[in-house]
mmCIF file of C-alpha atoms and ligand atoms in Angstrom:
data_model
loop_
_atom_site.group_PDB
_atom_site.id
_atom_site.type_symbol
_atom_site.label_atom_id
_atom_site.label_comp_id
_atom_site.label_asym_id
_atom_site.label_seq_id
_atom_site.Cartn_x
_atom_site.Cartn_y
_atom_site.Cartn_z
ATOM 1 C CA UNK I 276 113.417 95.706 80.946
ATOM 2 C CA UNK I 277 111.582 92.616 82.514
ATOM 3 C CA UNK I 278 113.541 89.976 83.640
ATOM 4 C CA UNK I 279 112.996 86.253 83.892
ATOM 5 C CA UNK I 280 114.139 84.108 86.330
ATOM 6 C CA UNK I 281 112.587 80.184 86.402
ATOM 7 C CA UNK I 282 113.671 78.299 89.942
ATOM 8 C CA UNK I 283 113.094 74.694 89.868
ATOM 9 C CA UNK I 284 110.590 75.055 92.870
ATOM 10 C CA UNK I 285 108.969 77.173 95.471
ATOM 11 C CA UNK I 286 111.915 76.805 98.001
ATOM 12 C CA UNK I 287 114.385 78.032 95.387
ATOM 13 C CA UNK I 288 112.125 80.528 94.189
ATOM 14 C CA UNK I 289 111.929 81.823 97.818
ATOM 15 C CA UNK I 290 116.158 81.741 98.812
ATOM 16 C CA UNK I 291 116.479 83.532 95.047
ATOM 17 C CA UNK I 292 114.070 86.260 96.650
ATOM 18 C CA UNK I 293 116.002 86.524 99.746
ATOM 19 C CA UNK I 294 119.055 86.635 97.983
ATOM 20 C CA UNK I 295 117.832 89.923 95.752
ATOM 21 C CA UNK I 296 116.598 91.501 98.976
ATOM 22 C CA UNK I 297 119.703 90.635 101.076
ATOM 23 C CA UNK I 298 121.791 92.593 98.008
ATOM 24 C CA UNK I 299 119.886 95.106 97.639
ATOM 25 C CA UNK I 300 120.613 95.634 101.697
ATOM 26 C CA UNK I 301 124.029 95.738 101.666
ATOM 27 C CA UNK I 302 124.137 98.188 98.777
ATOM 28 C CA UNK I 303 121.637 101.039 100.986
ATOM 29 C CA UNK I 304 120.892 99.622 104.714
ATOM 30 C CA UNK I 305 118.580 101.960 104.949
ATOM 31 C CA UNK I 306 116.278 100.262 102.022
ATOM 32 C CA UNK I 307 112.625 101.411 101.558
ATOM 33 C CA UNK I 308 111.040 98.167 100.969
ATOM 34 C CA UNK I 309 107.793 97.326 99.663
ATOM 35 C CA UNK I 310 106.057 93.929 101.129
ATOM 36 C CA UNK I 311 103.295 91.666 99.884
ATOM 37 C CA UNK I 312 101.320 89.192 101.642
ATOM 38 C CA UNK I 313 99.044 86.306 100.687
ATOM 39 C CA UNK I 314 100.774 82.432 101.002
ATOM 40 C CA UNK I 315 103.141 83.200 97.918
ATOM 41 C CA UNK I 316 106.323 85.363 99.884
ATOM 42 C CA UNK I 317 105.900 82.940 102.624
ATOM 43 C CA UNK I 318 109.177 81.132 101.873
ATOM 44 C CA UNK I 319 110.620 84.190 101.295
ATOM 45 C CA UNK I 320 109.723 85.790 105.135
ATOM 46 C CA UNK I 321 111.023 82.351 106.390
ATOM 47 C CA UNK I 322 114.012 83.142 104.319
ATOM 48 C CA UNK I 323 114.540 86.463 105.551
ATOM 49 C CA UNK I 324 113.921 85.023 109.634
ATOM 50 C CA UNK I 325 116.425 82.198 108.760
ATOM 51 C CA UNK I 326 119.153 85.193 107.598
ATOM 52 C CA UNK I 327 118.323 87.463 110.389
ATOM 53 C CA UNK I 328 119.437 84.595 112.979
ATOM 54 C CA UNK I 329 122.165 84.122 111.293
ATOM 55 C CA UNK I 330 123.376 88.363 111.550
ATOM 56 C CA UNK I 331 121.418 89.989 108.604
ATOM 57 C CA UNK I 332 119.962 93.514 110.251
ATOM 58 C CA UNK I 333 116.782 94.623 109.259
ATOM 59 C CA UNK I 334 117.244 97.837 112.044
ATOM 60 C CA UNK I 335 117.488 100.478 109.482
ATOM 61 C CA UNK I 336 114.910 99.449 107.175
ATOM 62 C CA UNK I 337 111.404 101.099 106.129
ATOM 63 C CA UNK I 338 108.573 98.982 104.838
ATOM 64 C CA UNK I 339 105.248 99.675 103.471
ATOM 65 C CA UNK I 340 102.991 96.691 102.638
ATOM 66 C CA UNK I 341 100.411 97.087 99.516
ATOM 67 C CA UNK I 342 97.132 95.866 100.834
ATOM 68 C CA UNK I 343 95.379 95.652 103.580
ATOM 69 C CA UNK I 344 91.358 94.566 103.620
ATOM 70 C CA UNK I 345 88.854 97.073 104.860
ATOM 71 C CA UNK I 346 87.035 96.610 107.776
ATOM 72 C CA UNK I 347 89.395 94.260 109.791
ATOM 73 C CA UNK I 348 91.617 95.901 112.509
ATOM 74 C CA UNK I 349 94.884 94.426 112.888
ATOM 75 C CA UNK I 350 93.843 91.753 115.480
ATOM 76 C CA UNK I 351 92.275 90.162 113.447
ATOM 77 C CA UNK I 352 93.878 86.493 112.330
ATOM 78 C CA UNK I 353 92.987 87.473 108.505
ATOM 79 C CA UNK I 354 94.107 90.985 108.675
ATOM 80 C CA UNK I 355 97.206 91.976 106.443
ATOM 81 C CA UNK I 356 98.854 93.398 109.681
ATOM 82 C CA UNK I 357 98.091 90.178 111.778
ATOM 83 C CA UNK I 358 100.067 88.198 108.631
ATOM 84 C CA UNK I 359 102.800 90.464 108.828
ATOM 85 C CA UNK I 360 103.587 90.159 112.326
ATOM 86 C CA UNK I 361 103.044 86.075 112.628
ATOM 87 C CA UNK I 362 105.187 86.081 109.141
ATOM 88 C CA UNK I 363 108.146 88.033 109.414
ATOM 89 C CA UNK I 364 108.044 91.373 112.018
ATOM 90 C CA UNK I 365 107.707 89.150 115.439
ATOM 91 C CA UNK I 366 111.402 87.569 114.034
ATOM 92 C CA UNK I 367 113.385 90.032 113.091
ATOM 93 C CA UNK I 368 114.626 93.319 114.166
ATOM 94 C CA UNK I 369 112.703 96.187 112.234
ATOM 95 C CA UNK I 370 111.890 99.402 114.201
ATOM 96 C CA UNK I 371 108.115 99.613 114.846
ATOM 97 C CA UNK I 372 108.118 102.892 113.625
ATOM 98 C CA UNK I 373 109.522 102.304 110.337
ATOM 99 C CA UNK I 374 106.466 99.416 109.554
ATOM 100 C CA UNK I 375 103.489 101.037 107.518
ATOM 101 C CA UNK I 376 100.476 98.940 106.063
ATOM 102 C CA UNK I 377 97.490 100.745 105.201
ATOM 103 C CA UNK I 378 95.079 100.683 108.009
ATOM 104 C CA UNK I 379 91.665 98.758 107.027
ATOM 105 C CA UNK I 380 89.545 100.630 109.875
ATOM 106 C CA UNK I 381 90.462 104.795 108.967
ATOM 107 C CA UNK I 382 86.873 107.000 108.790
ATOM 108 C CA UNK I 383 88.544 109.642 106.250
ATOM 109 C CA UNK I 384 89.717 107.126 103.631
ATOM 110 C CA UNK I 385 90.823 109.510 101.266
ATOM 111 C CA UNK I 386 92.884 111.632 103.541
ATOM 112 C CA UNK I 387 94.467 108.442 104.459
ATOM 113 C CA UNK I 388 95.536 107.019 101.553
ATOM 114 C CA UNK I 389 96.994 110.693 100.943
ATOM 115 C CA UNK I 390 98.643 110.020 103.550
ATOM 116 C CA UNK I 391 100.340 106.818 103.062
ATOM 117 C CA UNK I 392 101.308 108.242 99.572
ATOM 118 C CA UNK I 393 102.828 111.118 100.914
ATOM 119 C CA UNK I 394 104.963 109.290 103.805
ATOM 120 C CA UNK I 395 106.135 107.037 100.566
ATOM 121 C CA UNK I 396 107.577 110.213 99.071
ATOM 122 C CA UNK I 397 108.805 111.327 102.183
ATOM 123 C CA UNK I 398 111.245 108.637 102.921
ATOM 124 C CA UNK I 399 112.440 109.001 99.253
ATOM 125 C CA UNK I 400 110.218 106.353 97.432
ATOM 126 C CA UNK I 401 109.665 102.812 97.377
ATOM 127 C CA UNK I 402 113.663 100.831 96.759
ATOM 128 C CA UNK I 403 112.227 97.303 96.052
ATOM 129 C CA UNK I 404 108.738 96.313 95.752
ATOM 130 C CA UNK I 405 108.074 92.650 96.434
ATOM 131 C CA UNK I 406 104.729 91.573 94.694
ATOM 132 C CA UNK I 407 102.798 88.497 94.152
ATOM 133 C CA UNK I 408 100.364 88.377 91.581
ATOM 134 C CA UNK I 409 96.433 87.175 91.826
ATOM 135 C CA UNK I 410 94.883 84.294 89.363
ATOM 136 C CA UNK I 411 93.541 86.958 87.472
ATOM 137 C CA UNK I 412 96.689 88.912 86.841
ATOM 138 C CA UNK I 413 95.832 91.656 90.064
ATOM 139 C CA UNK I 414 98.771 92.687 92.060
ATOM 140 C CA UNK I 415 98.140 94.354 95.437
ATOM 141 C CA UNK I 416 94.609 94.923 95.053
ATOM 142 C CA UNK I 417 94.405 96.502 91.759
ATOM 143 C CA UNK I 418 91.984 94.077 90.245
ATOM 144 C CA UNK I 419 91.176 93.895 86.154
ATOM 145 C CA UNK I 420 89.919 97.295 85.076
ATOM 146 C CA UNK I 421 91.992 99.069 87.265
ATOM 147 C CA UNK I 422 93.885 102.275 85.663
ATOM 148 C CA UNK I 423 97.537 102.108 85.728
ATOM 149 C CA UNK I 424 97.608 105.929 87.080
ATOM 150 C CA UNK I 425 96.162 105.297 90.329
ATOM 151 C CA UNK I 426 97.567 105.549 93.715
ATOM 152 C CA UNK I 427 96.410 104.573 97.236
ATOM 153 C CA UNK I 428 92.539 103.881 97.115
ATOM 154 C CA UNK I 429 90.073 102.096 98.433
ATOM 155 C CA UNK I 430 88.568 99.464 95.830
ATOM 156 C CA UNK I 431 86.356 96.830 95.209
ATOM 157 C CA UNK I 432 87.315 93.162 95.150
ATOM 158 C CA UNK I 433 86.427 90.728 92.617
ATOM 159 C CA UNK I 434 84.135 87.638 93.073
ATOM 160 C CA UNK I 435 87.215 85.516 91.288
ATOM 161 C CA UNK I 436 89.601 86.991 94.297
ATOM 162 C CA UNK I 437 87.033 86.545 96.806
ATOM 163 C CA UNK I 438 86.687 82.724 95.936
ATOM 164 C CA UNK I 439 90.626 82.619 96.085
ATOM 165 C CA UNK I 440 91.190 83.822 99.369
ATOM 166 C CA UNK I 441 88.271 82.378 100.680
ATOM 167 C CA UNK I 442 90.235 79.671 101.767
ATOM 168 C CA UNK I 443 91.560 81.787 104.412
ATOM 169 C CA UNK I 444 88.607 82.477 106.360
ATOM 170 C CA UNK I 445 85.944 80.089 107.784
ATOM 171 C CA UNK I 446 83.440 80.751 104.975
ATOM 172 C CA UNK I 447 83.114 82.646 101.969
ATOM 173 C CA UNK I 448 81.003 85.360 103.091
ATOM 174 C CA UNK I 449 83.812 86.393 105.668
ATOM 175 C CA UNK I 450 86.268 87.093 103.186
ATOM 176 C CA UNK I 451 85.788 91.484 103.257
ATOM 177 C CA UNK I 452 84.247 93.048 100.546
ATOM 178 C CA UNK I 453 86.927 96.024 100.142
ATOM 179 C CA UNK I 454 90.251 96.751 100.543
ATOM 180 C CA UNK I 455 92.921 99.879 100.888
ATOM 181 C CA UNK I 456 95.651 99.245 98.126
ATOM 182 C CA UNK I 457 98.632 100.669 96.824
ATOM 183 C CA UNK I 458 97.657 101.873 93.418
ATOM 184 C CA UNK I 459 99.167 100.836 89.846
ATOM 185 C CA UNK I 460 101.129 103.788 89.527
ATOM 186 C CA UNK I 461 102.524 103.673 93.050
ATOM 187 C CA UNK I 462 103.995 99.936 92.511
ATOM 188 C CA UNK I 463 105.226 101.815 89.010
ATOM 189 C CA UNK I 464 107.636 104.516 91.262
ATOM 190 C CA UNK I 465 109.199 101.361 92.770
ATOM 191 C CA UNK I 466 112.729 101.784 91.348
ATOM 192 C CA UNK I 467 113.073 97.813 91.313
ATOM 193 C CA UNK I 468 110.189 95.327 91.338
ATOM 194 C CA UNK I 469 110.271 91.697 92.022
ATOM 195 C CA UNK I 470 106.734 89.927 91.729
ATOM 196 C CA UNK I 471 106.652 86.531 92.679
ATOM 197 C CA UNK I 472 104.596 83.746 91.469
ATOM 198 C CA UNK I 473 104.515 80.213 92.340
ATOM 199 C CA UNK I 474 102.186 76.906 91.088
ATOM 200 C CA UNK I 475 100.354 76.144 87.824
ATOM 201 C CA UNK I 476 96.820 78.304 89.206
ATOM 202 C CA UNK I 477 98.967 81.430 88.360
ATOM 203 C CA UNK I 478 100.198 80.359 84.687
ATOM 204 C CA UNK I 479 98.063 81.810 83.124
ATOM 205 C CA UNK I 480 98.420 85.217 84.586
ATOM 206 C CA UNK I 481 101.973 85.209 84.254
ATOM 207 C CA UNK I 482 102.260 84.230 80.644
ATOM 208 C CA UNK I 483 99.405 86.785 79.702
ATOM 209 C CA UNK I 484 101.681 89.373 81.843
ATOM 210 C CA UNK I 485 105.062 88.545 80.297
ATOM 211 C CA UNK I 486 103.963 87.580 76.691
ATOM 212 C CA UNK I 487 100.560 89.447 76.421
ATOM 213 C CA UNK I 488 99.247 92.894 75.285
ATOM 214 C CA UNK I 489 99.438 95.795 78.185
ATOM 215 C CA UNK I 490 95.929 95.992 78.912
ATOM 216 C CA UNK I 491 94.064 97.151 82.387
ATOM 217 C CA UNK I 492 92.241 93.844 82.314
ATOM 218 C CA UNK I 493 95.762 92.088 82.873
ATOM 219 C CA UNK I 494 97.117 94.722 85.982
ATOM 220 C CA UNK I 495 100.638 92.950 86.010
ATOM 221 C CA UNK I 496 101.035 93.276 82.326
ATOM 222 C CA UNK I 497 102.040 97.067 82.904
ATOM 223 C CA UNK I 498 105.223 95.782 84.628
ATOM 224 C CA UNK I 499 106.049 95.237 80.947
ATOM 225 C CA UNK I 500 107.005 98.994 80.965
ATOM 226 C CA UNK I 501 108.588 99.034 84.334
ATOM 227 C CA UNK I 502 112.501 99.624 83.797
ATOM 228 C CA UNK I 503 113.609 97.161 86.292
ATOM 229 C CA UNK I 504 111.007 93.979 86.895
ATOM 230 C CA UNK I 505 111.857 91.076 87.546
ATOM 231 C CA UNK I 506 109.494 87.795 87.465
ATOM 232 C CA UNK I 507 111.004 85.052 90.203
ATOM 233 C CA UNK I 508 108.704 81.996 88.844
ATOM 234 C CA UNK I 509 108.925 78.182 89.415
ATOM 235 C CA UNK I 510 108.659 75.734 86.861
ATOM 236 C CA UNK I 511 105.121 74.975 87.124
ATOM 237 C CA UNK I 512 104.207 78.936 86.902
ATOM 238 C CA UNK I 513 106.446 79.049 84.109
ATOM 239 C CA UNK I 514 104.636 76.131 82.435
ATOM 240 C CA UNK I 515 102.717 78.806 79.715
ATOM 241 C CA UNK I 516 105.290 80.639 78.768
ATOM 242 C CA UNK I 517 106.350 80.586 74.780
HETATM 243 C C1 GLP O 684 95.990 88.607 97.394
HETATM 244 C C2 GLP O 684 96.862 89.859 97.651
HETATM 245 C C3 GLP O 684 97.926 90.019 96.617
HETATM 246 C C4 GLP O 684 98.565 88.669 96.363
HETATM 247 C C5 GLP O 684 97.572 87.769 95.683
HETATM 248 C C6 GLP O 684 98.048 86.332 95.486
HETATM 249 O O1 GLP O 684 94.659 88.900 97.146
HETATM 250 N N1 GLP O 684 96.139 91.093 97.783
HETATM 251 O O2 GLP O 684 98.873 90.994 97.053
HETATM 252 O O3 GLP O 684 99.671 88.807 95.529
HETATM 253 O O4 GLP O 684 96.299 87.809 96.289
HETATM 254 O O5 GLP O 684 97.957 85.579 96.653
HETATM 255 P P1 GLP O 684 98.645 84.168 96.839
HETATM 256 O O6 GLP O 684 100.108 84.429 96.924
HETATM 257 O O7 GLP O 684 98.096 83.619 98.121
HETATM 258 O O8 GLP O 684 98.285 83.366 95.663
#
C-alpha cells in the first residue's frame, strides 16, 4: 500500500520526515536505516541535528546510503560521503563503524557491490529507506530502463541527470559519468520506504509514479508494489496529481 502524505511546504515536509524516522527509533534503537542525498532530505538532516541536540540518540543506529558517484573519493566537496558528513554525521552521534556508502574509487567493482549487499543482509536488512526521487522518476541511481531486479551496480547516468546536478559542480563536464547504486530490488527489501519529493520540477515524476503504469522507464513507479511506501510531498510536487 502507498501512502500519501501532502505538507504545505518543504519545512513541513522535512519535520513530517523526522517525525517518521524519530518513531520508527523508538520502536527498534537499533534501526537499519537507509539515507539519500541530493538537496531534497536536506531539511530533513537539519531536522534530525536539531532533535539530536535536543537528546534523540543516533548511537545504535546502522546506515547505508544509496549512491555514491564513481570516481570521486570521499574528499571530495561533491562526493556522496563529503555530503553526508557536512549534512548530518559531523552533528550527531552515529558510530563510524556503523556508516556505509558505497565507495566511488573500489578496483573490483563487482566484488564490492557484493559486498555492500551482503553487509545489508547481514545486519538483518534495510528498516527504513529514505529516498528522493530524480526529474525523471530515478531513485538512487537507477535511471529509466533500469530492471526492478537489480542490486548494487555500477551504472550509467543520464544526460537529463547530468544537467540536474550539474548545478553542483563548477561546470557540466565535472559532474562524473558513473555511479555505484543501490539497485531497484535492494530499495524493494526495505521493509518501509519513505521517498521524498519537494517543488513543481519533480511533478511530473511523482504523479507518473503514484497514478501511472509500473514501467522501468518510470523507476519510482515500482514503489507502487512496495507494501509499505510512503510519498512525503509538498503542495507544489503534489500539483499533478488527479
Ligand atoms: C540524485 C540522487 C538521488 C536523488 C535525486 C534528486 O541524482 N542520486 O538519490 O534523489 O538525484 O535530487 P534532488 O533532491 O537534489 O532533486
Amino acid at each position: 500500500m502507498m501512502k500519501i502524505i501532502v505538507k504545505e511546504n518543504y519545512e513541513d515536509l522535512s519535520k513530517e520526515a523526522a517525525r517518521v524516522i524519530k518513531r520508527e527509533m523508538q520502536k527498534k534503537p537499533n534501526l537499519v536505516l537507509g539515507l539519500a542525498t541530493g538537496s531534497t532530505p536536506i531539511g530533513l538532516y537539519k531536522e534530525l541535528i536539531r532533535r539530536h541536540k535536543e537528546g534523540l540518540s543516533f548511537s545504535q543506529i546502522t546506515t547505508f546510503n544509496l549512491d555514491e558517484y564513481f570516481g570521486l573519493d570521499s574528499s571530495h566537496s561533491q562526493s556522496y560521503h563529503f555530503y553526508m558528513q557536512k549534512n548530518l554525521f559531523d552533528h550527531i552521534d552515529i558510530k563510524p563503524k556503523n556508516i556505509h556508502i558505497p565507495d566511488g574509487t573500489v578496483k573490483d567493482v563487482k566484488r564490492y557491490c557484493a559486498e555492500y549487499e551482503e553487509i545489508i543482509k547481514r545486519v538483518g536488512g534495510i528498516d527504513l529507506q529514505i529516498l528522493g526521487i530524480g526529474s525523471n522518476g530515478h531513485i538512487g541511481f537507477n535511471e529509466p530502463g533500469s530492471l526492478f531486479t537489480s542490486r548494487t551496480h555500477l551504472t550509467k547516468l543520464t544526460e537529463s541527470t547530468i544537467k540536474d546536478n550539474a548545478r553542483f559542480f563548477e561546470k557540466k563536464e565535472d559532474v562524473p559519468r558513473f555511479a555505484i547504486t543501490m539497485g531497484i530490488q535492494t530499495i524493494l527489501e526495505a521493509k518501509k520506504i519513505i521517498l521524498l519529493a519537494s517543488g513543481q520540477n519533480k511533478a511530473d515524476a511523482v504523479a507518473k509514479s503514484i497514478e501511472g503504469q509500473i514501467t522501468s522507464q518510470v523507476p519510482a513507479s515500482i514503489l507502487q508494489k512496495h507494501p509499505n511506501s510512503i510519498f512525503i510531498l509538498d503542495k507544489a510536487a503534489a500539483s499533478q496529481l488527479k
